[in-house]
Amino acid sequence: MRDITDIQAVRPGTNLLAEFDQVFLKDSQIRKTRIGGAEGAKFDEAGVEIKLLMVADRMHMLKVYFKKGSVVPRHVHADHSTIVCLQAGKLRVHIGDRTFMAKPGDVWQHPRGVPHYHEVLEDSQVIEIKSPASKTW
């Protein structure tokens, strides 16, 4: 278990995030952090900001902020799966050989081992749930 101020803390000898001590958090308690890449893919200069909302047994939840015009490069999750829900904005989502236009409320998954990327058509915000709780940034 750990405090929410350290989004880099992992369980010793793994890339799994350490669980939070807290069972309830207010959004205002969680700091936003700019990341330059994930899964070995580098983000463009617009960058991506995240809030690590919660880490629990074998999963974590992120709020991710994307700037209009940016592209999250093609990458693969080798060790986890992700479920995504678009909260605000508009994305063109590419999963394997399929393409989708995502609007607020739409939900999709990035299965383990399947290449994917997305183009940010408007400033956007998503909620992601990853399992297991792998540190990917």
mmCIF file of C-alpha atoms in Angstrom:
data_model
loop_
_atom_site.group_PDB
_atom_site.id
_atom_site.type_symbol
_atom_site.label_atom_id
_atom_site.label_comp_id
_atom_site.label_asym_id
_atom_site.label_seq_id
_atom_site.Cartn_x
_atom_site.Cartn_y
_atom_site.Cartn_z
ATOM 1 C CA MET A 1 0.000 0.000 0.000
ATOM 2 C CA ARG A 2 1.182 3.548 -0.648
ATOM 3 C CA ASP A 3 0.311 7.204 -0.767
ATOM 4 C CA ILE A 4 -1.173 8.744 -3.922
ATOM 5 C CA THR A 5 1.572 11.334 -4.345
ATOM 6 C CA ASP A 6 4.017 8.815 -5.861
ATOM 7 C CA ILE A 7 2.685 7.554 -9.209
ATOM 8 C CA GLN A 8 5.982 5.783 -9.911
ATOM 9 C CA ALA A 9 5.902 3.300 -6.993
ATOM 10 C CA VAL A 10 5.931 -0.332 -8.089
ATOM 11 C CA ARG A 11 5.995 -3.608 -6.199
ATOM 12 C CA PRO A 12 9.622 -4.710 -5.702
ATOM 13 C CA GLY A 13 10.971 -6.818 -8.572
ATOM 14 C CA THR A 14 7.972 -6.127 -10.858
ATOM 15 C CA ASN A 15 6.440 -3.433 -13.052
ATOM 16 C CA LEU A 16 3.148 -3.717 -11.104
ATOM 17 C CA LEU A 17 1.947 -0.569 -9.385
ATOM 18 C CA ALA A 18 1.748 -0.667 -5.600
ATOM 19 C CA GLU A 19 -1.776 -0.426 -4.187
ATOM 20 C CA PHE A 20 -3.034 2.791 -2.588
ATOM 21 C CA ASP A 21 -3.718 3.024 1.142
ATOM 22 C CA GLN A 22 -6.804 5.137 0.409
ATOM 23 C CA VAL A 23 -10.219 3.648 -0.383
ATOM 24 C CA PHE A 24 -11.800 7.004 -1.381
ATOM 25 C CA LEU A 25 -10.270 10.019 -3.118
ATOM 26 C CA LYS A 26 -11.542 13.378 -4.325
ATOM 27 C CA ASP A 27 -10.431 14.409 -7.811
ATOM 28 C CA SER A 28 -8.817 17.526 -6.289
ATOM 29 C CA GLN A 29 -6.460 15.278 -4.261
ATOM 30 C CA ILE A 30 -4.987 13.632 -7.359
ATOM 31 C CA ARG A 31 -2.269 15.453 -9.244
ATOM 32 C CA LYS A 32 -1.999 15.550 -13.001
ATOM 33 C CA THR A 33 1.350 14.374 -14.431
ATOM 34 C CA ARG A 34 2.699 14.886 -17.965
ATOM 35 C CA ILE A 35 4.154 11.743 -19.521
ATOM 36 C CA GLY A 36 6.295 11.547 -22.661
ATOM 37 C CA GLY A 37 5.436 8.030 -23.717
ATOM 38 C CA ALA A 38 4.082 4.620 -22.798
ATOM 39 C CA GLU A 39 4.756 1.027 -23.825
ATOM 40 C CA GLY A 40 7.958 2.215 -25.533
ATOM 41 C CA ALA A 41 6.042 4.625 -27.826
ATOM 42 C CA LYS A 42 6.966 8.318 -27.602
ATOM 43 C CA PHE A 43 4.161 10.880 -27.599
ATOM 44 C CA ASP A 44 4.350 13.982 -29.784
ATOM 45 C CA GLU A 45 5.179 17.403 -28.324
ATOM 46 C CA ALA A 46 1.574 18.005 -27.259
ATOM 47 C CA GLY A 47 2.166 15.220 -24.767
ATOM 48 C CA VAL A 48 -0.290 13.401 -22.603
ATOM 49 C CA GLU A 49 -1.270 14.102 -19.028
ATOM 50 C CA ILE A 50 -2.547 11.469 -16.624
ATOM 51 C CA LYS A 51 -4.098 11.201 -13.206
ATOM 52 C CA LEU A 52 -3.575 7.833 -11.548
ATOM 53 C CA LEU A 53 -7.008 7.618 -9.917
ATOM 54 C CA MET A 54 -6.753 4.361 -7.979
ATOM 55 C CA VAL A 55 -4.712 1.174 -7.720
ATOM 56 C CA ALA A 56 -6.384 -1.907 -6.289
ATOM 57 C CA ASP A 57 -5.850 -5.637 -6.453
ATOM 58 C CA ARG A 58 -4.534 -6.429 -9.986
ATOM 59 C CA MET A 59 -5.959 -3.295 -11.664
ATOM 60 C CA HIS A 60 -5.632 0.454 -11.856
ATOM 61 C CA MET A 61 -7.698 3.348 -13.172
ATOM 62 C CA LEU A 62 -6.316 6.389 -14.991
ATOM 63 C CA LYS A 63 -7.804 9.631 -16.236
ATOM 64 C CA VAL A 64 -5.920 10.552 -19.420
ATOM 65 C CA TYR A 65 -5.928 13.974 -21.116
ATOM 66 C CA PHE A 66 -5.055 14.388 -24.822
ATOM 67 C CA LYS A 67 -4.580 17.609 -26.825
ATOM 68 C CA LYS A 68 -6.282 18.130 -30.189
ATOM 69 C CA GLY A 69 -4.037 17.175 -33.114
ATOM 70 C CA SER A 70 -1.881 14.750 -31.178
ATOM 71 C CA VAL A 71 -1.481 11.084 -32.058
ATOM 72 C CA VAL A 72 -0.898 8.280 -29.593
ATOM 73 C CA PRO A 73 1.533 6.137 -31.635
ATOM 74 C CA ARG A 74 0.864 2.539 -32.590
ATOM 75 C CA HIS A 75 1.841 0.216 -29.753
ATOM 76 C CA VAL A 76 1.004 -3.118 -28.145
ATOM 77 C CA HIS A 77 0.261 -4.019 -24.532
ATOM 78 C CA ALA A 78 2.357 -7.122 -23.928
ATOM 79 C CA ASP A 79 1.411 -7.670 -20.296
ATOM 80 C CA HIS A 80 -2.063 -6.196 -19.717
ATOM 81 C CA SER A 81 -5.454 -5.393 -21.221
ATOM 82 C CA THR A 82 -7.187 -2.009 -21.111
ATOM 83 C CA ILE A 83 -10.809 -0.881 -21.123
ATOM 84 C CA VAL A 84 -11.337 2.748 -22.185
ATOM 85 C CA CYS A 85 -14.321 5.104 -21.875
ATOM 86 C CA LEU A 86 -14.249 8.475 -23.645
ATOM 87 C CA GLN A 87 -15.474 11.157 -21.233
ATOM 88 C CA ALA A 88 -15.006 14.248 -23.421
ATOM 89 C CA GLY A 89 -13.773 15.077 -26.923
ATOM 90 C CA LYS A 90 -13.478 12.992 -30.070
ATOM 91 C CA LEU A 91 -10.955 10.313 -31.094
ATOM 92 C CA ARG A 92 -10.293 8.176 -34.147
ATOM 93 C CA VAL A 93 -9.431 4.813 -32.583
ATOM 94 C CA HIS A 94 -7.474 2.131 -34.468
ATOM 95 C CA ILE A 95 -7.514 -1.383 -32.956
ATOM 96 C CA GLY A 96 -5.864 -4.104 -35.018
ATOM 97 C CA ASP A 97 -7.130 -3.559 -38.588
ATOM 98 C CA ARG A 98 -10.357 -1.778 -37.535
ATOM 99 C CA THR A 99 -11.065 1.955 -37.126
ATOM 100 C CA PHE A 100 -13.760 3.601 -34.997
ATOM 101 C CA MET A 101 -14.905 7.191 -34.387
ATOM 102 C CA ALA A 102 -15.240 7.598 -30.617
ATOM 103 C CA LYS A 103 -17.521 10.172 -28.992
ATOM 104 C CA PRO A 104 -18.267 10.754 -25.280
ATOM 105 C CA GLY A 105 -19.734 7.667 -23.639
ATOM 106 C CA ASP A 106 -18.214 5.222 -26.147
ATOM 107 C CA VAL A 107 -16.275 2.296 -24.663
ATOM 108 C CA TRP A 108 -13.631 -0.001 -26.210
ATOM 109 C CA GLN A 109 -10.844 -2.349 -25.238
ATOM 110 C CA HIS A 110 -7.198 -2.760 -26.118
ATOM 111 C CA PRO A 111 -6.695 -6.512 -25.761
ATOM 112 C CA ARG A 112 -3.281 -7.765 -24.738
ATOM 113 C CA GLY A 113 -1.078 -8.268 -27.820
ATOM 114 C CA VAL A 114 -3.244 -6.283 -30.300
ATOM 115 C CA PRO A 115 -1.625 -3.215 -31.967
ATOM 116 C CA HIS A 116 -3.586 0.010 -31.518
ATOM 117 C CA TYR A 117 -3.323 3.794 -31.694
ATOM 118 C CA HIS A 118 -5.561 6.831 -31.786
ATOM 119 C CA GLU A 119 -5.754 10.255 -33.345
ATOM 120 C CA VAL A 120 -7.042 13.106 -31.189
ATOM 121 C CA LEU A 121 -9.616 15.110 -33.168
ATOM 122 C CA GLU A 122 -10.625 17.362 -30.233
ATOM 123 C CA ASP A 123 -9.150 17.944 -26.779
ATOM 124 C CA SER A 124 -10.177 14.702 -25.106
ATOM 125 C CA GLN A 125 -10.346 12.934 -21.774
ATOM 126 C CA VAL A 126 -10.668 9.191 -21.205
ATOM 127 C CA ILE A 127 -10.927 6.870 -18.233
ATOM 128 C CA GLU A 128 -8.793 3.724 -18.565
ATOM 129 C CA ILE A 129 -8.865 0.576 -16.466
ATOM 130 C CA LYS A 130 -5.813 -1.669 -16.850
ATOM 131 C CA SER A 131 -5.354 -5.200 -15.578
ATOM 132 C CA PRO A 132 -3.003 -6.248 -14.223
ATOM 133 C CA ALA A 133 -1.907 -2.890 -12.785
ATOM 134 C CA SER A 134 1.232 -2.519 -14.934
ATOM 135 C CA LYS A 135 3.230 0.723 -14.894
ATOM 136 C CA THR A 136 3.435 1.591 -18.596
ATOM 137 C CA TRP A 137 4.870 5.130 -18.547
#
